[in-house]
């Protein structure tokens, strides 16, 4: 098979996120901010988990099922979970698990590493949903509704999805485009000068969520990603030695969302 | 004329068909049809576009007044940008602003009370009727039969109502019980000041919370979120006393697990060790309290009540004494707070022993400037003097007179108070109930008039800040009250302002004072010391302790009308309209419950059900943890009929000082 040529790009940024679980109080503001920004459908009974569509889920986890767990030696924590923006481990040809299975290029990896999802291109085959290691993709089984005057608050930059399509978090890439247009209006043409903050991160009241450029060693997010408390969800491969990893070329998700915790049980649970 | 041949008919028909086909194509109809087809198969809604702008506003949902930036597309508000300064309530504001079930014009009751049937009425007509009723009651010397209930965050509109009532001859203006009323009662009882406790969290380096779930909506959530981030940054130690592994307990640096309802006993137990370490307090009557502690709150007794080892209690006392700026916090709960005055006094006693009163990082007293006292005529003054005094809302519902005119201002006491049912009965008998609310909640069902009020974004704020455009007939409650007051002869002179904006300018600033001279109300503490062991002793009929907790964003029920809040509930809080309660697996085994089984909860007050049981070791043995905020009978189709309201069976013993029921701890059984 002929080797694909590496794509030429001016983009030097690689967007990533770090979430400090020691600071997350589970207040749910990231979820509300995300839902508002991304036009999440509103159902009268959104407490029905099977019916619910959200990009960001604040998961409540606890170690109470551990063999030796006994009150009061138990803990709970909250994990805000969205699309982990996998990159695959071949930097020249980033292929996250979802992208390689999409038959209609409804999902792809951008120059900035963000895994896109174009609802209107999606044919609803749900291969990507099955391949996602993080259950971060949601399928609209029902028509996404916005009852009556709730329609007034819809954001025009994010299209309202149709029934029968897959949707997911895109790191609010439309906000990046908004910021880019503002820079262009000021006459700045360098796309690397454009910085932005996704809605959930902007909303986090305790500063637990940090967003930025993983390629910039000076950025907070890239420092946090190398912190000794940092880990990634269901990604034990991070702890393997390089020789063993080499066998796995092109075979692990390599997400760009990092979690930080000082609690051993949580790190173990996330390792799966 | 030639005979029409068959051939010609075919030609003509063919021409017509061709012409129609060409015409149809050029008319664009097929393309429109295709578009319809696409829309029909995809069901796609396209939001309207417009110019983007940001308006600066101030969140009015609590007293912290966060700055907000609202993103507008044309004249639609599409996002509340919080820039790390606000809380989920502010972020949720659009859900109220554009709620399809928001009241858009004043409503008048049709048919019997409690049936949710209303018809639109004009502002003028409603105000005329209400002011006439008030005038009539006053002229008949029945001013004392007018009452008002303000929500915890009613603010200036609440002060206006109190003012209006005074001019009519009534002192029955109450605030829904919660942290604000408990803290005010404690300050009044210990310092004889009309104020509330102000904890200087921004400068504390050791925070000991007696069940106050500080990051779960307690106090001013936006302030607490920032304060919490500050603690993490400067490595202050946050210690949480709680019976269940709540969000606050799990994120705190240390969790002190105590037996249900024993927080005050722990505070006095810590005070015992502090005194033993040679710490003294210059609070008046402290000697009396010391006697009570030495007799009833010795380490052995406290250990028995709290389930903690004496060494563990001693260690907390040592940590507290050794910290630089330590503070102890009272007021159990998050959004919904319930406690007793005695508990506040016990915690303040700890603060006095560690020298935290009035100190940096300690506890101070906030005194609200307010609007000053109105001029009251002789008849009204006499009426206030003669009337029966009630210390708080629950006390009023239980022991007060039957009101003839009742105002409800941004509150939901029928849902939130443990005396909700008797209040509803009282409201049914009340000649006129007037409510100021944006959504019809459980209480508004019993109203005769409902005035639509504003969402937090529409409220006119300070200079230079705009509000999102008001599209309905809604007004701020303060403006509505002002209009009513101006129509009442005798009261009108006490309301010189023209609008809410004038009132904001006229209101005095909140002043933070030191909290030096504490007086221990010895009789309150004596009664408490005698009662507590009896209350916490395991009852034979009701062997389980029911303790409340709150789901994120839902709070004490106010969040349930908003669909984005429903999106955040996990699968052991609410599924398919059924609410879950949490129990330790051992407790469940003992009482015949298992994961997912349906049970009813029964206290001596009655029964609620059915609820599902989730087993988790994060709950103490012999405890049922029950979520607050469910079981609405109204409050939009999003909230109605989901789960059950545990307040219906919660403890209803009234605290004599605060006049509020202490519902935190209830003995229950499964049935």
mmCIF file of C-alpha atoms in Angstrom, chain A residues 27-30 32 203 205, chain B residues 61 82 86-93 221-222 225 335 456 552-553 565:
data_model
loop_
_atom_site.group_PDB
_atom_site.id
_atom_site.type_symbol
_atom_site.label_atom_id
_atom_site.label_comp_id
_atom_site.label_asym_id
_atom_site.label_seq_id
_atom_site.Cartn_x
_atom_site.Cartn_y
_atom_site.Cartn_z
ATOM 1 C CA UNK A 27 -21.393 21.277 40.312
ATOM 2 C CA UNK A 28 -22.568 20.528 36.766
ATOM 3 C CA UNK A 29 -21.912 23.975 35.363
ATOM 4 C CA UNK A 30 -19.742 22.587 32.529
ATOM 5 C CA UNK A 32 -25.102 23.371 31.410
ATOM 6 C CA UNK A 203 -17.832 27.999 32.719
ATOM 7 C CA UNK A 205 -16.139 27.985 38.508
ATOM 8 C CA UNK B 61 -30.098 35.294 41.491
ATOM 9 C CA UNK B 82 -19.612 33.586 33.106
ATOM 10 C CA UNK B 86 -20.581 32.817 38.433
ATOM 11 C CA UNK B 87 -22.308 29.638 39.417
ATOM 12 C CA UNK B 88 -24.632 27.148 37.682
ATOM 13 C CA UNK B 89 -27.625 29.325 38.529
ATOM 14 C CA UNK B 90 -26.333 32.146 36.360
ATOM 15 C CA UNK B 91 -25.446 29.736 33.564
ATOM 16 C CA UNK B 92 -28.981 28.371 33.733
ATOM 17 C CA UNK B 93 -30.619 31.783 33.428
ATOM 18 C CA UNK B 221 -22.582 29.507 45.512
ATOM 19 C CA UNK B 222 -20.531 31.714 43.227
ATOM 20 C CA UNK B 225 -16.806 28.198 44.343
ATOM 21 C CA UNK B 335 -29.213 25.011 48.974
ATOM 22 C CA UNK B 456 -32.272 37.087 36.637
ATOM 23 C CA UNK B 552 -26.085 18.981 41.526
ATOM 24 C CA UNK B 553 -28.012 21.972 40.088
ATOM 25 C CA UNK B 565 -30.765 20.290 35.049
#
